[in-house]
Tab-separated table of C-alpha atoms in Angstrom:
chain	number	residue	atom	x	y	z
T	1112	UNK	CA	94.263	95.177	133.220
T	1113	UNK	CA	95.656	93.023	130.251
T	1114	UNK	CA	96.068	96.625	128.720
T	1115	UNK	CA	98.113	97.730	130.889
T	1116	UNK	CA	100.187	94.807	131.565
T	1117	UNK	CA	101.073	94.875	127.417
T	1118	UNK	CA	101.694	98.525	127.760
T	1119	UNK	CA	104.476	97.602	130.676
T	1120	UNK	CA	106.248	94.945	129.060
T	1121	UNK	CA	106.352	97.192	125.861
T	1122	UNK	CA	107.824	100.031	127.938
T	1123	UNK	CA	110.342	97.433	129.279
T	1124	UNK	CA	111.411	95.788	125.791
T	1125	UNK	CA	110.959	98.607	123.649
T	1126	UNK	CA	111.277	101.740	125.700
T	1127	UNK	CA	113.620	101.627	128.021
T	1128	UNK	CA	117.607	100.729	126.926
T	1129	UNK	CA	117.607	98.022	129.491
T	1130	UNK	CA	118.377	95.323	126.865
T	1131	UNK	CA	121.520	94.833	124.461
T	1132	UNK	CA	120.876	95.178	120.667
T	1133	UNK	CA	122.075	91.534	120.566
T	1134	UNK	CA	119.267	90.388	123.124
T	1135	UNK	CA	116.611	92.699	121.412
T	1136	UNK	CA	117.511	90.467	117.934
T	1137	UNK	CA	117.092	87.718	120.045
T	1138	UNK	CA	113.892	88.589	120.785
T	1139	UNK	CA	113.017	89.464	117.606
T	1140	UNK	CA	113.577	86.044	116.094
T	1141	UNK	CA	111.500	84.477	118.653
T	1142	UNK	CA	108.686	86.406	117.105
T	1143	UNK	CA	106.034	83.340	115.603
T	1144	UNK	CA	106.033	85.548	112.553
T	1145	UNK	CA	110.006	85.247	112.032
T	1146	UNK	CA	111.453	82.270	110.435
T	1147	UNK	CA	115.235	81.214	110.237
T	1148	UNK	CA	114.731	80.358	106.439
T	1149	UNK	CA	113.998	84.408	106.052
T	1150	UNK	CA	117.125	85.500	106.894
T	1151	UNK	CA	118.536	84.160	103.784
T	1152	UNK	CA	115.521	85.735	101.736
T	1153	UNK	CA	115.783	88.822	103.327
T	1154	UNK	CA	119.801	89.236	102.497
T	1155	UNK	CA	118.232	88.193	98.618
T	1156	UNK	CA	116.087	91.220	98.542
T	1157	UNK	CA	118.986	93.452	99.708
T	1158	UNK	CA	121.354	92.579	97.540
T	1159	UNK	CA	119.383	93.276	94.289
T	1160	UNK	CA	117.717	96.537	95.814
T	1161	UNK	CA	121.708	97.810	96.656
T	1162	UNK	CA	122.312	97.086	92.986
T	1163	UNK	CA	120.473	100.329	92.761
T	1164	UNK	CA	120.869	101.902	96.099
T	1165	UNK	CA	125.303	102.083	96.069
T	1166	UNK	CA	125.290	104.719	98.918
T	1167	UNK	CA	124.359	103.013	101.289
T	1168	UNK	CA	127.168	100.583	100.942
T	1169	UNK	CA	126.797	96.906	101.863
T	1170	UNK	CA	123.648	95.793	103.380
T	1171	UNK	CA	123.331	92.719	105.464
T	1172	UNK	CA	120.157	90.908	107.088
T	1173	UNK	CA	122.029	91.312	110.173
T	1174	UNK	CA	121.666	94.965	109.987
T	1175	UNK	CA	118.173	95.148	108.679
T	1176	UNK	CA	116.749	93.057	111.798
T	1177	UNK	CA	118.934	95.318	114.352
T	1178	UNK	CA	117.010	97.998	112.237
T	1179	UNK	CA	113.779	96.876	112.361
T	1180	UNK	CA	114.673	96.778	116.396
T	1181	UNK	CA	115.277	100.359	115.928
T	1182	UNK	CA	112.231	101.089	114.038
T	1183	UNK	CA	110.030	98.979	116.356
T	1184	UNK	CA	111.224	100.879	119.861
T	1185	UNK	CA	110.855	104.452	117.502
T	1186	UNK	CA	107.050	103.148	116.889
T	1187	UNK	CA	106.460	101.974	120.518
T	1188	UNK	CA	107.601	105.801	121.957
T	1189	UNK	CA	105.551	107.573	119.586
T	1190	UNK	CA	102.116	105.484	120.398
T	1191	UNK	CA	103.194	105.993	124.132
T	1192	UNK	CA	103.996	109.293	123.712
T	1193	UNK	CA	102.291	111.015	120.766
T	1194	UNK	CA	103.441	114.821	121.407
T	1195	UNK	CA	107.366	113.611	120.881
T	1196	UNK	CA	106.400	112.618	117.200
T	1197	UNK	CA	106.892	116.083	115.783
T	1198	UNK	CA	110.141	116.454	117.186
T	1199	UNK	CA	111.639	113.347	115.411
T	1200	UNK	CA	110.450	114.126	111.785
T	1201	UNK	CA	111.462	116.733	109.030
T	1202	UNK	CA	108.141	116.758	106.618
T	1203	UNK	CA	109.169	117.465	103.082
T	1204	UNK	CA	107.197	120.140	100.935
T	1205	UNK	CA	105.410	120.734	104.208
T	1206	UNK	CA	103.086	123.342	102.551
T	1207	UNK	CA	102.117	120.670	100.173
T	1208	UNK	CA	101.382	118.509	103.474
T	1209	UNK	CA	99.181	120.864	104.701
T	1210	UNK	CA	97.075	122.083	102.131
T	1211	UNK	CA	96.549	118.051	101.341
T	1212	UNK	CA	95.174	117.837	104.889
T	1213	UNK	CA	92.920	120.882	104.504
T	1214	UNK	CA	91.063	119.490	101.785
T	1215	UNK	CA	87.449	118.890	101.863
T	1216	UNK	CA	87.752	115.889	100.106
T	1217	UNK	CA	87.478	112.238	101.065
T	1218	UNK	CA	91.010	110.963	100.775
T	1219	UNK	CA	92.800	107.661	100.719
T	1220	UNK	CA	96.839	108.112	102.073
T	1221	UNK	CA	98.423	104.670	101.235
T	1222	UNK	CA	101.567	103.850	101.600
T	1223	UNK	CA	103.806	99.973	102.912
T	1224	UNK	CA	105.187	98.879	105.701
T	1225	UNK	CA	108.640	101.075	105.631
T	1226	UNK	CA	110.682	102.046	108.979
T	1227	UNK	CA	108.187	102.962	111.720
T	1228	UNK	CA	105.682	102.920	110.133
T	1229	UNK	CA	103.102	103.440	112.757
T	1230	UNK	CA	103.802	106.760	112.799
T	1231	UNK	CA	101.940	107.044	109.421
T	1232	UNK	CA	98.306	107.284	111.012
T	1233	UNK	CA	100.044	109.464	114.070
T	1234	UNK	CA	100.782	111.847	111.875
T	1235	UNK	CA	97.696	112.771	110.273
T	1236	UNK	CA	95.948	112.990	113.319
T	1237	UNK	CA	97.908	115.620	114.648
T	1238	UNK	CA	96.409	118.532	112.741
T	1239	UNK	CA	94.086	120.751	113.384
T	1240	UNK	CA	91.073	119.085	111.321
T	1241	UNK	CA	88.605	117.613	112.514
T	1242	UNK	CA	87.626	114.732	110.129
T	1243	UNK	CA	88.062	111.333	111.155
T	1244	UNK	CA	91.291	108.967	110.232
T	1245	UNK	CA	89.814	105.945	109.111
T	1246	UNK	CA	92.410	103.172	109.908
T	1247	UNK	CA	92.406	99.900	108.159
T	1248	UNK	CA	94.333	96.742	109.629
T	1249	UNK	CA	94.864	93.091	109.634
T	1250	UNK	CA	93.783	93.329	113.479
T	1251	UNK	CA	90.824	93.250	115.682
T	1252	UNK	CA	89.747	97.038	116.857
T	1253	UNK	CA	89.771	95.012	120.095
T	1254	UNK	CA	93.152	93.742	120.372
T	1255	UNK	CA	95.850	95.575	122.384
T	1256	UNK	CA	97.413	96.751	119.871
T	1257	UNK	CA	94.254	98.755	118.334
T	1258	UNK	CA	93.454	100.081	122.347
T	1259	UNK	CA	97.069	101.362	122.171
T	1260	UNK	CA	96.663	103.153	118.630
T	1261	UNK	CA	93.506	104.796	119.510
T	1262	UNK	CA	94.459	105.845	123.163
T	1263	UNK	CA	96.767	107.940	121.471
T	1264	UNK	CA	94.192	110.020	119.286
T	1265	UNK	CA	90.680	110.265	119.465
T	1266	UNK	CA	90.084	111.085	115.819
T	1267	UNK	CA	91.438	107.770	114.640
T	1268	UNK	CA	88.623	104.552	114.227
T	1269	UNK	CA	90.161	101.339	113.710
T	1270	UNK	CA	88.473	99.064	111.023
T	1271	UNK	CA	89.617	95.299	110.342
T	1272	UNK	CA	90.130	94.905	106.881
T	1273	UNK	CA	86.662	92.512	106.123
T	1274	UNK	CA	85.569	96.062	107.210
T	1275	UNK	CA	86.942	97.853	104.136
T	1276	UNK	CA	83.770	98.292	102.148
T	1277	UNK	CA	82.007	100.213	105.293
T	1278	UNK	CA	84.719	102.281	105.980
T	1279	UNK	CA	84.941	103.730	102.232
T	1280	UNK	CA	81.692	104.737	102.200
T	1281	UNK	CA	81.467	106.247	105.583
T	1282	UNK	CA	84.590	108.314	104.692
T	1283	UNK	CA	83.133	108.871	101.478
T	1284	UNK	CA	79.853	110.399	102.744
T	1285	UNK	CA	81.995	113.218	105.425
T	1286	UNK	CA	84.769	113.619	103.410
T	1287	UNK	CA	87.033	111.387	106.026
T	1288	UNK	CA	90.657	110.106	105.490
T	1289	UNK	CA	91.292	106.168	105.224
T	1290	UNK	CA	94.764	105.426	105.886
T	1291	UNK	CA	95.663	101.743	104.390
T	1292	UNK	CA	99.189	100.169	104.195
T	1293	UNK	CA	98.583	98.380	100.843
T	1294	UNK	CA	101.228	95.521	101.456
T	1295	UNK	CA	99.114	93.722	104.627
T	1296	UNK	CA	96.441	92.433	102.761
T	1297	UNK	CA	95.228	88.683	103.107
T	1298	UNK	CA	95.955	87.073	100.098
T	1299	UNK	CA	92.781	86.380	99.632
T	1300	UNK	CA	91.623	90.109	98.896
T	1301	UNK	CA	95.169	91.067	97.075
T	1302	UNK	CA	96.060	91.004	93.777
T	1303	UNK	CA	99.354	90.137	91.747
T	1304	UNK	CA	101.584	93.240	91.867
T	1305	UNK	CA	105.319	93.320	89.884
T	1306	UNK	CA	107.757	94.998	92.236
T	1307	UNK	CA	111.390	94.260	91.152
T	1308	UNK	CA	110.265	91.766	88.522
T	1309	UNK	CA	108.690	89.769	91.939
T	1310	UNK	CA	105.083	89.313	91.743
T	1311	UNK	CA	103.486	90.244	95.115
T	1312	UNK	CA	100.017	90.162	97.013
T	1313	UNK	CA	99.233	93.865	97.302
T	1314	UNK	CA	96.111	95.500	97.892
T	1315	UNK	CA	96.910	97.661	95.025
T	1316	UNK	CA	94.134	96.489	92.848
T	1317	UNK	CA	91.738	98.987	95.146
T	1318	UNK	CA	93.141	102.204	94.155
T	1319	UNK	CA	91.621	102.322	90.574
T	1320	UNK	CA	87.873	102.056	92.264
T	1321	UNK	CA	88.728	104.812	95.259
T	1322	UNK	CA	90.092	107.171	92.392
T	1323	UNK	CA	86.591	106.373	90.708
T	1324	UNK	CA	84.485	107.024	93.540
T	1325	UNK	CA	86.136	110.627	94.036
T	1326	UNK	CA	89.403	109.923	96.425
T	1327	UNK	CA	92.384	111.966	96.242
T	1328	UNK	CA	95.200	109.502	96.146
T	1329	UNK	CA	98.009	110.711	98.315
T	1330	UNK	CA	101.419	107.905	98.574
T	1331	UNK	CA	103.151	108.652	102.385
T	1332	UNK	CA	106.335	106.850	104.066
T	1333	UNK	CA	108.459	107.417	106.463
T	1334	UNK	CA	111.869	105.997	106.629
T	1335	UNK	CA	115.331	107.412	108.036
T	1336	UNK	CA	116.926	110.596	106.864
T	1337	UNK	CA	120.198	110.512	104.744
T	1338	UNK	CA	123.407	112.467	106.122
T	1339	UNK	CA	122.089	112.362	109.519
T	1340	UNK	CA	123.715	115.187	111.584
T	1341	UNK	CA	123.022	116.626	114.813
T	1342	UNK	CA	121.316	119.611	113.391
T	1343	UNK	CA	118.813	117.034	111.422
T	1344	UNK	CA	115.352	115.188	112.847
T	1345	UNK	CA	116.455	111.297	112.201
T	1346	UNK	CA	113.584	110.599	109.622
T	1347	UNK	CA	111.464	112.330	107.187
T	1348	UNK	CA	107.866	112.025	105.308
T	1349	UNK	CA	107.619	112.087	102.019
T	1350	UNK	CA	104.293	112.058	100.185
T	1351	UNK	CA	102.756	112.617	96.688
T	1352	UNK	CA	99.252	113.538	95.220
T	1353	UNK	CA	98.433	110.730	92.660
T	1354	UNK	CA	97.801	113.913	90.133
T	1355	UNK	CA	95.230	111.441	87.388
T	1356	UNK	CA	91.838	112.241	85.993
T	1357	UNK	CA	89.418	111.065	88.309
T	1358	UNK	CA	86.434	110.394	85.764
T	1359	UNK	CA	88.293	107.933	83.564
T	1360	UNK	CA	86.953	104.779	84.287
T	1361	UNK	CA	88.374	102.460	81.128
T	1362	UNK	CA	90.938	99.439	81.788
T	1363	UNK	CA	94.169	101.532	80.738
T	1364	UNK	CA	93.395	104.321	82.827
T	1365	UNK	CA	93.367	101.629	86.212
T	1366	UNK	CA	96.460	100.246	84.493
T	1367	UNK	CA	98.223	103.430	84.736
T	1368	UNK	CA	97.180	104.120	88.372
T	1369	UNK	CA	98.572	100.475	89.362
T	1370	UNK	CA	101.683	101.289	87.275
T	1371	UNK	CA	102.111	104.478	89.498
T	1372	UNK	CA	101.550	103.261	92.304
T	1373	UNK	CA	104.211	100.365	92.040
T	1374	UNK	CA	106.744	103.021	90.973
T	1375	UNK	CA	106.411	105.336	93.989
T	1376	UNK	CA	106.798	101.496	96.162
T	1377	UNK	CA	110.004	100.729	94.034
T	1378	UNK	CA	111.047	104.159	94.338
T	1379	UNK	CA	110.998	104.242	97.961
T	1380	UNK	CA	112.456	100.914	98.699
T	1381	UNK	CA	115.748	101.741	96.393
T	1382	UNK	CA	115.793	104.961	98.559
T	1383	UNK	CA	116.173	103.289	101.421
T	1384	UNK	CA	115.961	98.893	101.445
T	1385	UNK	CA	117.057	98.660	104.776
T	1386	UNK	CA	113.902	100.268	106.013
T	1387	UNK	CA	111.347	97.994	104.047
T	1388	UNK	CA	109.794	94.892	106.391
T	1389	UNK	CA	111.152	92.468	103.558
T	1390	UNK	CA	110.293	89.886	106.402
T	1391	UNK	CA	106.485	89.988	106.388
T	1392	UNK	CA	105.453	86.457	105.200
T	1393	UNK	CA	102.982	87.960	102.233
T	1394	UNK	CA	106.052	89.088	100.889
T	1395	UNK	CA	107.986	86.074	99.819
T	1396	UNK	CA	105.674	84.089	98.609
């Protein structure tokens, strides 16, 4: 019953265009998780990323939230409706994409929290193999949220991240996907990452070990598509095989995978700022 009661009010907020944008922001700042002080943080973050991201123009906190609105009701329709997600995304070097998910080997696709980014664990379960998404998250497999992403594909198994140990091995063993957005971590279990000369908790400290154990490392985001026109899907998936040498184990060879891996997180949030949740708390510590 509670199910279906969220699943209602989400249709309501996020589904239907019964609400002005202004009331949706509204909304949105009423969100526990939301603080007035992070407005001013947020506009921070934009204006150095737009230092390096001119055309887009002027970016304002004012438009990211209204876009995170956006990206939130994009989310919500694609978890309610999973056959609609193919028809709203253009998947670059989409032979590349598929022979990645025809491998036979266990694989770890990481990538942050960037425009709807739900869709990230969507869209590996919608081809034809068989082996099992394993889905790490911050929340319980029991919460609403976790009935919602699984009710949408029955090859997806949700693991909290206390969980993380378990799950690699289990996907190690059948050759399983995890799918991980390295920017939720507790702090706890993160480590100091330097993103725009900002240290941050990532979780990026575990990519070294999966590379060690045998993972292919493959970086995936979603955010909107430039030059939109009507001919054009409104966002696109990029992705790229972490191409290293999986049997060197010595200190500068993690160093090198952590130094990737911040690069393709730079690289995507200069592409497109507006689209990164600069708002989660971990972020500005």
């Amino acid at each position: 019953m509670r199910f279906k009661v969220f699943c209602l009010l989400g249709d309501i907020l996020l589904g239907q265009n019964l609400f002005s944008k202004g009331l949706q922001v509204s909304l949105l700042f009423l969100h526990r998780k939301i603080k007035p002080h992070q407005h001013s943080l947020v506009q921070e973050r934009l204006d150095h990323s737009n230092i390096v991201n001119q055309g887009d123009g002027e970016l304002n906190s004012q438009d990211y939230f209204l876009r995170v609105v956006s990206n939130a009701k994009q989310s919500w329709k694609v978890l309610r409706h999973p056959e609609t997600l193919l028809q709203s995304l253009n998947i670059e070097n989409k032979i590349q994409w598929e022979q990645l998910l025809s491998s036979n080997q266990p694989q770890i696709f990481w990538g942050v929290h960037m425009g709807p980014f739900e869709w990230l664990h969507q869209i590996l379960s919608t081809t034809p193999s068989q082996r099992t998404i394993h889905l790490i998250t911050l929340e319980s497999p029991r919460s609403l949220i976790s009935k919602l992403r699984n009710a949408s594909s029955s090859k997806i198994k949700i693991w909290r991240h206390t969980e993380l140990g378990q799950a690699t091995r289990k996907a190690l063993r059948h050759g399983d996907i995890i799918a991980i957005l390295l920017d939720q971590g507790p702090q706890e279990m993160s480590s100091k990452s330097t993103i725009f000369n900002h240290e941050w908790n990532l979780f990026i400290h575990q990519l070294p070990r999966w590379k060690s154990m045998g993972f292919e490392l493959v970086y995936f985001n979603i955010s909107r598509s430039k030059g939109i026109s009507s001919n054009l899907n409104k966002y696109i998936l990029t992705h790229s095989l972490m191409d290293l040498n999986q049997k060197e184990t010595s200190i500068e060879s993690q160093a090198k995978v952590i130094a990737k891996a911040e690069l393709e997180i730079e690289n995507s949030i200069q592409n497109s700022p507006i689209d990164f949740i600069w708002h989660y708390p971990w972020h500005l510590l």
